[in-house]
Amino acid sequence: MVFPIKTTLFLVLNLAVLTLIGYLLFLLIKALRKYLRSETSRKEKSESPKYLGDVLKKHRSACRMTQEFVAETVGVSRQAISKWESGLTDPSTSNLMALAKLFGVTPEELLKETQQKN
């Protein structure tokens, strides 16, 4: 039984497309499995802020406050809050105490959440 060239070409192209789709599914499943296995390390990383700015941002976000609101309450500019959260500068002691009071924690708790810079 002889197949016409068009039919043979069509079958070969379909087989190539199916193979490509199968390989892409394999890669997708492999990537998803790796992502799911890394959940604990992603969770640990998100839960352990390294710097004071990360801690301040975490508390501000948890309290659902904007940088503008925090700035007005503490008596500084919004840019100052942004610089503190990005780690460019650190708040003064009095500002740290005001932030802690605003977030409902002690200043010591804010500082204990930070880790030493390596």
mmCIF file with all atom_site columns, N, CA and C in Angstrom, residues 12-75:
data_model
loop_
_atom_site.group_PDB
_atom_site.id
_atom_site.type_symbol
_atom_site.label_atom_id
_atom_site.label_alt_id
_atom_site.label_comp_id
_atom_site.label_asym_id
_atom_site.label_entity_id
_atom_site.label_seq_id
_atom_site.pdbx_PDB_ins_code
_atom_site.Cartn_x
_atom_site.Cartn_y
_atom_site.Cartn_z
_atom_site.occupancy
_atom_site.B_iso_or_equiv
_atom_site.pdbx_formal_charge
_atom_site.auth_seq_id
_atom_site.auth_comp_id
_atom_site.auth_asym_id
_atom_site.auth_atom_id
_atom_site.pdbx_PDB_model_num
ATOM 1   N N  . VAL A 1 12 ? 3.822  13.225 9.052  1.00 0.00 ? 12 VAL A N  1
ATOM 2   C CA . VAL A 1 12 ? 5.110  13.580 9.651  1.00 0.00 ? 12 VAL A CA 1
ATOM 3   C C  . VAL A 1 12 ? 5.003  14.914 10.385 1.00 0.00 ? 12 VAL A C  1
ATOM 4   N N  . LEU A 1 13 ? 4.356  15.898 9.762  1.00 0.00 ? 13 LEU A N  1
ATOM 5   C CA . LEU A 1 13 ? 4.183  17.194 10.416 1.00 0.00 ? 13 LEU A CA 1
ATOM 6   C C  . LEU A 1 13 ? 3.326  17.079 11.676 1.00 0.00 ? 13 LEU A C  1
ATOM 7   N N  . ASN A 1 14 ? 2.273  16.297 11.626 1.00 0.00 ? 14 ASN A N  1
ATOM 8   C CA . ASN A 1 14 ? 1.434  16.082 12.812 1.00 0.00 ? 14 ASN A CA 1
ATOM 9   C C  . ASN A 1 14 ? 2.224  15.413 13.927 1.00 0.00 ? 14 ASN A C  1
ATOM 10  N N  . LEU A 1 15 ? 3.027  14.434 13.566 1.00 0.00 ? 15 LEU A N  1
ATOM 11  C CA . LEU A 1 15 ? 3.853  13.757 14.554 1.00 0.00 ? 15 LEU A CA 1
ATOM 12  C C  . LEU A 1 15 ? 4.858  14.723 15.173 1.00 0.00 ? 15 LEU A C  1
ATOM 13  N N  . ALA A 1 16 ? 5.448  15.598 14.367 1.00 0.00 ? 16 ALA A N  1
ATOM 14  C CA . ALA A 1 16 ? 6.398  16.590 14.882 1.00 0.00 ? 16 ALA A CA 1
ATOM 15  C C  . ALA A 1 16 ? 5.705  17.564 15.824 1.00 0.00 ? 16 ALA A C  1
ATOM 16  N N  . VAL A 1 17 ? 4.527  18.029 15.460 1.00 0.00 ? 17 VAL A N  1
ATOM 17  C CA . VAL A 1 17 ? 3.780  18.957 16.315 1.00 0.00 ? 17 VAL A CA 1
ATOM 18  C C  . VAL A 1 17 ? 3.396  18.277 17.624 1.00 0.00 ? 17 VAL A C  1
ATOM 19  N N  . LEU A 1 18 ? 2.931  17.060 17.565 1.00 0.00 ? 18 LEU A N  1
ATOM 20  C CA . LEU A 1 18 ? 2.558  16.330 18.785 1.00 0.00 ? 18 LEU A CA 1
ATOM 21  C C  . LEU A 1 18 ? 3.773  16.101 19.682 1.00 0.00 ? 18 LEU A C  1
ATOM 22  N N  . THR A 1 19 ? 4.904  15.806 19.085 1.00 0.00 ? 19 THR A N  1
ATOM 23  C CA . THR A 1 19 ? 6.135  15.623 19.849 1.00 0.00 ? 19 THR A CA 1
ATOM 24  C C  . THR A 1 19 ? 6.534  16.924 20.535 1.00 0.00 ? 19 THR A C  1
ATOM 25  N N  . LEU A 1 20 ? 6.442  18.033 19.827 1.00 0.00 ? 20 LEU A N  1
ATOM 26  C CA . LEU A 1 20 ? 6.772  19.337 20.397 1.00 0.00 ? 20 LEU A CA 1
ATOM 27  C C  . LEU A 1 20 ? 5.822  19.674 21.548 1.00 0.00 ? 20 LEU A C  1
ATOM 28  N N  . ILE A 1 21 ? 4.545  19.441 21.370 1.00 0.00 ? 21 ILE A N  1
ATOM 29  C CA . ILE A 1 21 ? 3.566  19.701 22.432 1.00 0.00 ? 21 ILE A CA 1
ATOM 30  C C  . ILE A 1 21 ? 3.854  18.825 23.647 1.00 0.00 ? 21 ILE A C  1
ATOM 31  N N  . GLY A 1 22 ? 4.176  17.574 23.408 1.00 0.00 ? 22 GLY A N  1
ATOM 32  C CA . GLY A 1 22 ? 4.515  16.666 24.514 1.00 0.00 ? 22 GLY A CA 1
ATOM 33  C C  . GLY A 1 22 ? 5.742  17.135 25.276 1.00 0.00 ? 22 GLY A C  1
ATOM 34  N N  . TYR A 1 23 ? 6.748  17.587 24.555 1.00 0.00 ? 23 TYR A N  1
ATOM 35  C CA . TYR A 1 23 ? 7.974  18.072 25.195 1.00 0.00 ? 23 TYR A CA 1
ATOM 36  C C  . TYR A 1 23 ? 7.702  19.334 26.009 1.00 0.00 ? 23 TYR A C  1
ATOM 37  N N  . LEU A 1 24 ? 6.893  20.234 25.460 1.00 0.00 ? 24 LEU A N  1
ATOM 38  C CA . LEU A 1 24 ? 6.541  21.454 26.190 1.00 0.00 ? 24 LEU A CA 1
ATOM 39  C C  . LEU A 1 24 ? 5.751  21.128 27.458 1.00 0.00 ? 24 LEU A C  1
ATOM 40  N N  . LEU A 1 25 ? 4.853  20.159 27.389 1.00 0.00 ? 25 LEU A N  1
ATOM 41  C CA . LEU A 1 25 ? 4.121  19.724 28.588 1.00 0.00 ? 25 LEU A CA 1
ATOM 42  C C  . LEU A 1 25 ? 5.076  19.130 29.621 1.00 0.00 ? 25 LEU A C  1
ATOM 43  N N  . PHE A 1 26 ? 6.035  18.343 29.142 1.00 0.00 ? 26 PHE A N  1
ATOM 44  C CA . PHE A 1 26 ? 7.033  17.772 30.037 1.00 0.00 ? 26 PHE A CA 1
ATOM 45  C C  . PHE A 1 26 ? 7.804  18.877 30.771 1.00 0.00 ? 26 PHE A C  1
ATOM 46  N N  . LEU A 1 27 ? 8.249  19.908 30.031 1.00 0.00 ? 27 LEU A N  1
ATOM 47  C CA . LEU A 1 27 ? 8.981  21.012 30.639 1.00 0.00 ? 27 LEU A CA 1
ATOM 48  C C  . LEU A 1 27 ? 8.110  21.797 31.621 1.00 0.00 ? 27 LEU A C  1
ATOM 49  N N  . LEU A 1 28 ? 6.852  21.994 31.273 1.00 0.00 ? 28 LEU A N  1
ATOM 50  C CA . LEU A 1 28 ? 5.927  22.706 32.156 1.00 0.00 ? 28 LEU A CA 1
ATOM 51  C C  . LEU A 1 28 ? 5.721  21.948 33.462 1.00 0.00 ? 28 LEU A C  1
ATOM 52  N N  . ILE A 1 29 ? 5.509  20.655 33.369 1.00 0.00 ? 29 ILE A N  1
ATOM 53  C CA . ILE A 1 29 ? 5.320  19.834 34.572 1.00 0.00 ? 29 ILE A CA 1
ATOM 54  C C  . ILE A 1 29 ? 6.590  19.847 35.418 1.00 0.00 ? 29 ILE A C  1
ATOM 55  N N  . LYS A 1 30 ? 7.732  19.759 34.782 1.00 0.00 ? 30 LYS A N  1
ATOM 56  C CA . LYS A 1 30 ? 9.013  19.782 35.499 1.00 0.00 ? 30 LYS A CA 1
ATOM 57  C C  . LYS A 1 30 ? 9.188  21.115 36.240 1.00 0.00 ? 30 LYS A C  1
ATOM 58  N N  . ALA A 1 31 ? 8.864  22.220 35.572 1.00 0.00 ? 31 ALA A N  1
ATOM 59  C CA . ALA A 1 31 ? 8.984  23.540 36.200 1.00 0.00 ? 31 ALA A CA 1
ATOM 60  C C  . ALA A 1 31 ? 8.004  23.690 37.362 1.00 0.00 ? 31 ALA A C  1
ATOM 61  N N  . LEU A 1 32 ? 6.788  23.218 37.199 1.00 0.00 ? 32 LEU A N  1
ATOM 62  C CA . LEU A 1 32 ? 5.795  23.301 38.275 1.00 0.00 ? 32 LEU A CA 1
ATOM 63  C C  . LEU A 1 32 ? 6.213  22.474 39.492 1.00 0.00 ? 32 LEU A C  1
ATOM 64  N N  . ARG A 1 33 ? 6.756  21.285 39.249 1.00 0.00 ? 33 ARG A N  1
ATOM 65  C CA . ARG A 1 33 ? 7.218  20.458 40.365 1.00 0.00 ? 33 ARG A CA 1
ATOM 66  C C  . ARG A 1 33 ? 8.347  21.148 41.125 1.00 0.00 ? 33 ARG A C  1
ATOM 67  N N  . LYS A 1 34 ? 9.270  21.765 40.397 1.00 0.00 ? 34 LYS A N  1
ATOM 68  C CA . LYS A 1 34 ? 10.373 22.477 41.044 1.00 0.00 ? 34 LYS A CA 1
ATOM 69  C C  . LYS A 1 34 ? 9.842  23.654 41.847 1.00 0.00 ? 34 LYS A C  1
ATOM 70  N N  . TYR A 1 35 ? 8.881  24.385 41.287 1.00 0.00 ? 35 TYR A N  1
ATOM 71  C CA . TYR A 1 35 ? 8.283  25.526 41.985 1.00 0.00 ? 35 TYR A CA 1
ATOM 72  C C  . TYR A 1 35 ? 7.589  25.070 43.264 1.00 0.00 ? 35 TYR A C  1
ATOM 73  N N  . LEU A 1 36 ? 6.838  23.995 43.190 1.00 0.00 ? 36 LEU A N  1
ATOM 74  C CA . LEU A 1 36 ? 6.119  23.504 44.366 1.00 0.00 ? 36 LEU A CA 1
ATOM 75  C C  . LEU A 1 36 ? 7.074  23.004 45.447 1.00 0.00 ? 36 LEU A C  1
ATOM 76  N N  . ARG A 1 37 ? 8.185  22.409 45.053 1.00 0.00 ? 37 ARG A N  1
ATOM 77  C CA . ARG A 1 37 ? 9.171  21.935 46.034 1.00 0.00 ? 37 ARG A CA 1
ATOM 78  C C  . ARG A 1 37 ? 9.872  23.089 46.735 1.00 0.00 ? 37 ARG A C  1
ATOM 79  N N  . SER A 1 38 ? 9.957  24.226 46.090 1.00 0.00 ? 38 SER A N  1
ATOM 80  C CA . SER A 1 38 ? 10.670 25.361 46.673 1.00 0.00 ? 38 SER A CA 1
ATOM 81  C C  . SER A 1 38 ? 9.769  26.219 47.564 1.00 0.00 ? 38 SER A C  1
ATOM 82  N N  . GLU A 1 39 ? 8.556  25.772 47.837 1.00 0.00 ? 39 GLU A N  1
ATOM 83  C CA . GLU A 1 39 ? 7.614  26.569 48.625 1.00 0.00 ? 39 GLU A CA 1
ATOM 84  C C  . GLU A 1 39 ? 8.158  26.903 50.006 1.00 0.00 ? 39 GLU A C  1
ATOM 85  N N  . THR A 1 40 ? 8.782  25.956 50.673 1.00 0.00 ? 40 THR A N  1
ATOM 86  C CA . THR A 1 40 ? 9.281  26.228 52.025 1.00 0.00 ? 40 THR A CA 1
ATOM 87  C C  . THR A 1 40 ? 10.372 27.285 52.016 1.00 0.00 ? 40 THR A C  1
ATOM 88  N N  . SER A 1 41 ? 11.280 27.211 51.041 1.00 0.00 ? 41 SER A N  1
ATOM 89  C CA . SER A 1 41 ? 12.346 28.217 51.006 1.00 0.00 ? 41 SER A CA 1
ATOM 90  C C  . SER A 1 41 ? 11.795 29.584 50.613 1.00 0.00 ? 41 SER A C  1
ATOM 91  N N  . ARG A 1 42 ? 10.802 29.622 49.732 1.00 0.00 ? 42 ARG A N  1
ATOM 92  C CA . ARG A 1 42 ? 10.181 30.901 49.378 1.00 0.00 ? 42 ARG A CA 1
ATOM 93  C C  . ARG A 1 42 ? 9.450  31.482 50.585 1.00 0.00 ? 42 ARG A C  1
ATOM 94  N N  . LYS A 1 43 ? 8.798  30.631 51.348 1.00 0.00 ? 43 LYS A N  1
ATOM 95  C CA . LYS A 1 43 ? 8.064  31.093 52.524 1.00 0.00 ? 43 LYS A CA 1
ATOM 96  C C  . LYS A 1 43 ? 9.031  31.622 53.579 1.00 0.00 ? 43 LYS A C  1
ATOM 97  N N  . GLU A 1 44 ? 10.130 30.903 53.818 1.00 0.00 ? 44 GLU A N  1
ATOM 98  C CA . GLU A 1 44 ? 11.118 31.350 54.792 1.00 0.00 ? 44 GLU A CA 1
ATOM 99  C C  . GLU A 1 44 ? 11.722 32.687 54.384 1.00 0.00 ? 44 GLU A C  1
ATOM 100 N N  . LYS A 1 45 ? 12.008 32.829 53.115 1.00 0.00 ? 45 LYS A N  1
ATOM 101 C CA . LYS A 1 45 ? 12.617 34.065 52.629 1.00 0.00 ? 45 LYS A CA 1
ATOM 102 C C  . LYS A 1 45 ? 11.670 35.242 52.799 1.00 0.00 ? 45 LYS A C  1
ATOM 103 N N  . SER A 1 46 ? 10.384 35.022 52.536 1.00 0.00 ? 46 SER A N  1
ATOM 104 C CA . SER A 1 46 ? 9.433  36.126 52.658 1.00 0.00 ? 46 SER A CA 1
ATOM 105 C C  . SER A 1 46 ? 9.126  36.451 54.111 1.00 0.00 ? 46 SER A C  1
ATOM 106 N N  . GLU A 1 47 ? 9.287  35.481 54.998 1.00 0.00 ? 47 GLU A N  1
ATOM 107 C CA . GLU A 1 47 ? 8.958  35.709 56.400 1.00 0.00 ? 47 GLU A CA 1
ATOM 108 C C  . GLU A 1 47 ? 10.122 36.266 57.212 1.00 0.00 ? 47 GLU A C  1
ATOM 109 N N  . SER A 1 48 ? 11.325 36.205 56.708 1.00 0.00 ? 48 SER A N  1
ATOM 110 C CA . SER A 1 48 ? 12.456 36.674 57.488 1.00 0.00 ? 48 SER A CA 1
ATOM 111 C C  . SER A 1 48 ? 13.132 37.865 56.820 1.00 0.00 ? 48 SER A C  1
ATOM 112 N N  . PRO A 1 49 ? 12.621 39.048 57.102 1.00 0.00 ? 49 PRO A N  1
ATOM 113 C CA . PRO A 1 49 ? 13.265 40.226 56.524 1.00 0.00 ? 49 PRO A CA 1
ATOM 114 C C  . PRO A 1 49 ? 14.679 40.386 57.057 1.00 0.00 ? 49 PRO A C  1
ATOM 115 N N  . LYS A 1 50 ? 15.588 40.869 56.207 1.00 0.00 ? 50 LYS A N  1
ATOM 116 C CA . LYS A 1 50 ? 16.976 40.984 56.604 1.00 0.00 ? 50 LYS A CA 1
ATOM 117 C C  . LYS A 1 50 ? 17.314 42.356 57.161 1.00 0.00 ? 50 LYS A C  1
ATOM 118 N N  . TYR A 1 51 ? 16.644 43.370 56.675 1.00 0.00 ? 51 TYR A N  1
ATOM 119 C CA . TYR A 1 51 ? 17.030 44.719 57.040 1.00 0.00 ? 51 TYR A CA 1
ATOM 120 C C  . TYR A 1 51 ? 15.860 45.455 57.680 1.00 0.00 ? 51 TYR A C  1
ATOM 121 N N  . LEU A 1 52 ? 16.180 46.511 58.382 1.00 0.00 ? 52 LEU A N  1
ATOM 122 C CA . LEU A 1 52 ? 15.157 47.289 59.064 1.00 0.00 ? 52 LEU A CA 1
ATOM 123 C C  . LEU A 1 52 ? 14.116 47.809 58.078 1.00 0.00 ? 52 LEU A C  1
ATOM 124 N N  . GLY A 1 53 ? 14.546 48.225 56.904 1.00 0.00 ? 53 GLY A N  1
ATOM 125 C CA . GLY A 1 53 ? 13.599 48.707 55.898 1.00 0.00 ? 53 GLY A CA 1
ATOM 126 C C  . GLY A 1 53 ? 12.584 47.656 55.506 1.00 0.00 ? 53 GLY A C  1
ATOM 127 N N  . ASP A 1 54 ? 13.035 46.403 55.385 1.00 0.00 ? 54 ASP A N  1
ATOM 128 C CA . ASP A 1 54 ? 12.113 45.313 55.071 1.00 0.00 ? 54 ASP A CA 1
ATOM 129 C C  . ASP A 1 54 ? 11.110 45.108 56.194 1.00 0.00 ? 54 ASP A C  1
ATOM 130 N N  . VAL A 1 55 ? 11.579 45.208 57.423 1.00 0.00 ? 55 VAL A N  1
ATOM 131 C CA . VAL A 1 55 ? 10.698 45.038 58.581 1.00 0.00 ? 55 VAL A CA 1
ATOM 132 C C  . VAL A 1 55 ? 9.654  46.153 58.606 1.00 0.00 ? 55 VAL A C  1
ATOM 133 N N  . LEU A 1 56 ? 10.095 47.384 58.375 1.00 0.00 ? 56 LEU A N  1
ATOM 134 C CA . LEU A 1 56 ? 9.162  48.509 58.384 1.00 0.00 ? 56 LEU A CA 1
ATOM 135 C C  . LEU A 1 56 ? 8.109  48.356 57.291 1.00 0.00 ? 56 LEU A C  1
ATOM 136 N N  . LYS A 1 57 ? 8.551  47.953 56.115 1.00 0.00 ? 57 LYS A N  1
ATOM 137 C CA . LYS A 1 57 ? 7.604  47.768 55.008 1.00 0.00 ? 57 LYS A CA 1
ATOM 138 C C  . LYS A 1 57 ? 6.627  46.639 55.303 1.00 0.00 ? 57 LYS A C  1
ATOM 139 N N  . LYS A 1 58 ? 7.125  45.555 55.905 1.00 0.00 ? 58 LYS A N  1
ATOM 140 C CA . LYS A 1 58 ? 6.262  44.425 56.243 1.00 0.00 ? 58 LYS A CA 1
ATOM 141 C C  . LYS A 1 58 ? 5.177  44.857 57.224 1.00 0.00 ? 58 LYS A C  1
ATOM 142 N N  . HIS A 1 59 ? 5.574  45.599 58.254 1.00 0.00 ? 59 HIS A N  1
ATOM 143 C CA . HIS A 1 59 ? 4.594  46.047 59.247 1.00 0.00 ? 59 HIS A CA 1
ATOM 144 C C  . HIS A 1 59 ? 3.612  47.049 58.648 1.00 0.00 ? 59 HIS A C  1
ATOM 145 N N  . ARG A 1 60 ? 4.111  47.962 57.832 1.00 0.00 ? 60 ARG A N  1
ATOM 146 C CA . ARG A 1 60 ? 3.223  48.942 57.208 1.00 0.00 ? 60 ARG A CA 1
ATOM 147 C C  . ARG A 1 60 ? 2.208  48.245 56.313 1.00 0.00 ? 60 ARG A C  1
ATOM 148 N N  . SER A 1 61 ? 2.657  47.271 55.538 1.00 0.00 ? 61 SER A N  1
ATOM 149 C CA . SER A 1 61 ? 1.751  46.530 54.661 1.00 0.00 ? 61 SER A CA 1
ATOM 150 C C  . SER A 1 61 ? 0.764  45.706 55.456 1.00 0.00 ? 61 SER A C  1
ATOM 151 N N  . ALA A 1 62 ? 1.235  45.093 56.545 1.00 0.00 ? 62 ALA A N  1
ATOM 152 C CA . ALA A 1 62 ? 0.351  44.281 57.376 1.00 0.00 ? 62 ALA A CA 1
ATOM 153 C C  . ALA A 1 62 ? -0.750 45.134 58.008 1.00 0.00 ? 62 ALA A C  1
ATOM 154 N N  . CYS A 1 63 ? -0.418 46.371 58.331 1.00 0.00 ? 63 CYS A N  1
ATOM 155 C CA . CYS A 1 63 ? -1.405 47.296 58.909 1.00 0.00 ? 63 CYS A CA 1
ATOM 156 C C  . CYS A 1 63 ? -2.224 47.995 57.829 1.00 0.00 ? 63 CYS A C  1
ATOM 157 N N  . ARG A 1 64 ? -1.930 47.688 56.572 1.00 0.00 ? 64 ARG A N  1
ATOM 158 C CA . ARG A 1 64 ? -2.621 48.279 55.421 1.00 0.00 ? 64 ARG A CA 1
ATOM 159 C C  . ARG A 1 64 ? -2.565 49.806 55.447 1.00 0.00 ? 64 ARG A C  1
ATOM 160 N N  . MET A 1 65 ? -1.373 50.305 55.664 1.00 0.00 ? 65 MET A N  1
ATOM 161 C CA . MET A 1 65 ? -1.147 51.744 55.686 1.00 0.00 ? 65 MET A CA 1
ATOM 162 C C  . MET A 1 65 ? -0.333 52.139 54.458 1.00 0.00 ? 65 MET A C  1
ATOM 163 N N  . THR A 1 66 ? -0.585 53.331 53.964 1.00 0.00 ? 66 THR A N  1
ATOM 164 C CA . THR A 1 66 ? 0.211  53.842 52.854 1.00 0.00 ? 66 THR A CA 1
ATOM 165 C C  . THR A 1 66 ? 1.427  54.574 53.413 1.00 0.00 ? 66 THR A C  1
ATOM 166 N N  . GLN A 1 67 ? 2.407  54.776 52.569 1.00 0.00 ? 67 GLN A N  1
ATOM 167 C CA . GLN A 1 67 ? 3.576  55.546 52.988 1.00 0.00 ? 67 GLN A CA 1
ATOM 168 C C  . GLN A 1 67 ? 3.161  56.969 53.360 1.00 0.00 ? 67 GLN A C  1
ATOM 169 N N  . GLU A 1 68 ? 2.212  57.531 52.643 1.00 0.00 ? 68 GLU A N  1
ATOM 170 C CA . GLU A 1 68 ? 1.753  58.886 52.940 1.00 0.00 ? 68 GLU A CA 1
ATOM 171 C C  . GLU A 1 68 ? 1.123  58.967 54.320 1.00 0.00 ? 68 GLU A C  1
ATOM 172 N N  . PHE A 1 69 ? 0.293  57.968 54.666 1.00 0.00 ? 69 PHE A N  1
ATOM 173 C CA . PHE A 1 69 ? -0.347 57.970 55.972 1.00 0.00 ? 69 PHE A CA 1
ATOM 174 C C  . PHE A 1 69 ? 0.690  57.872 57.087 1.00 0.00 ? 69 PHE A C  1
ATOM 175 N N  . VAL A 1 70 ? 1.638  56.964 56.924 1.00 0.00 ? 70 VAL A N  1
ATOM 176 C CA . VAL A 1 70 ? 2.690  56.796 57.932 1.00 0.00 ? 70 VAL A CA 1
ATOM 177 C C  . VAL A 1 70 ? 3.501  58.087 58.059 1.00 0.00 ? 70 VAL A C  1
ATOM 178 N N  . ALA A 1 71 ? 3.828  58.685 56.920 1.00 0.00 ? 71 ALA A N  1
ATOM 179 C CA . ALA A 1 71 ? 4.614  59.915 56.940 1.00 0.00 ? 71 ALA A CA 1
ATOM 180 C C  . ALA A 1 71 ? 3.879  61.029 57.680 1.00 0.00 ? 71 ALA A C  1
ATOM 181 N N  . GLU A 1 72 ? 2.591  61.201 57.403 1.00 0.00 ? 72 GLU A N  1
ATOM 182 C CA . GLU A 1 72 ? 1.812  62.240 58.077 1.00 0.00 ? 72 GLU A CA 1
ATOM 183 C C  . GLU A 1 72 ? 1.714  61.975 59.577 1.00 0.00 ? 72 GLU A C  1
ATOM 184 N N  . THR A 1 73 ? 1.538  60.710 59.940 1.00 0.00 ? 73 THR A N  1
ATOM 185 C CA . THR A 1 73 ? 1.393  60.360 61.356 1.00 0.00 ? 73 THR A CA 1
ATOM 186 C C  . THR A 1 73 ? 2.698  60.574 62.119 1.00 0.00 ? 73 THR A C  1
ATOM 187 N N  . VAL A 1 74 ? 3.810  60.205 61.514 1.00 0.00 ? 74 VAL A N  1
ATOM 188 C CA . VAL A 1 74 ? 5.110  60.324 62.180 1.00 0.00 ? 74 VAL A CA 1
ATOM 189 C C  . VAL A 1 74 ? 5.638  61.762 62.098 1.00 0.00 ? 74 VAL A C  1
ATOM 190 N N  . GLY A 1 75 ? 5.233  62.482 61.051 1.00 0.00 ? 75 GLY A N  1
ATOM 191 C CA . GLY A 1 75 ? 5.684  63.857 60.903 1.00 0.00 ? 75 GLY A CA 1
ATOM 192 C C  . GLY A 1 75 ? 6.918  64.002 60.030 1.00 0.00 ? 75 GLY A C  1
#
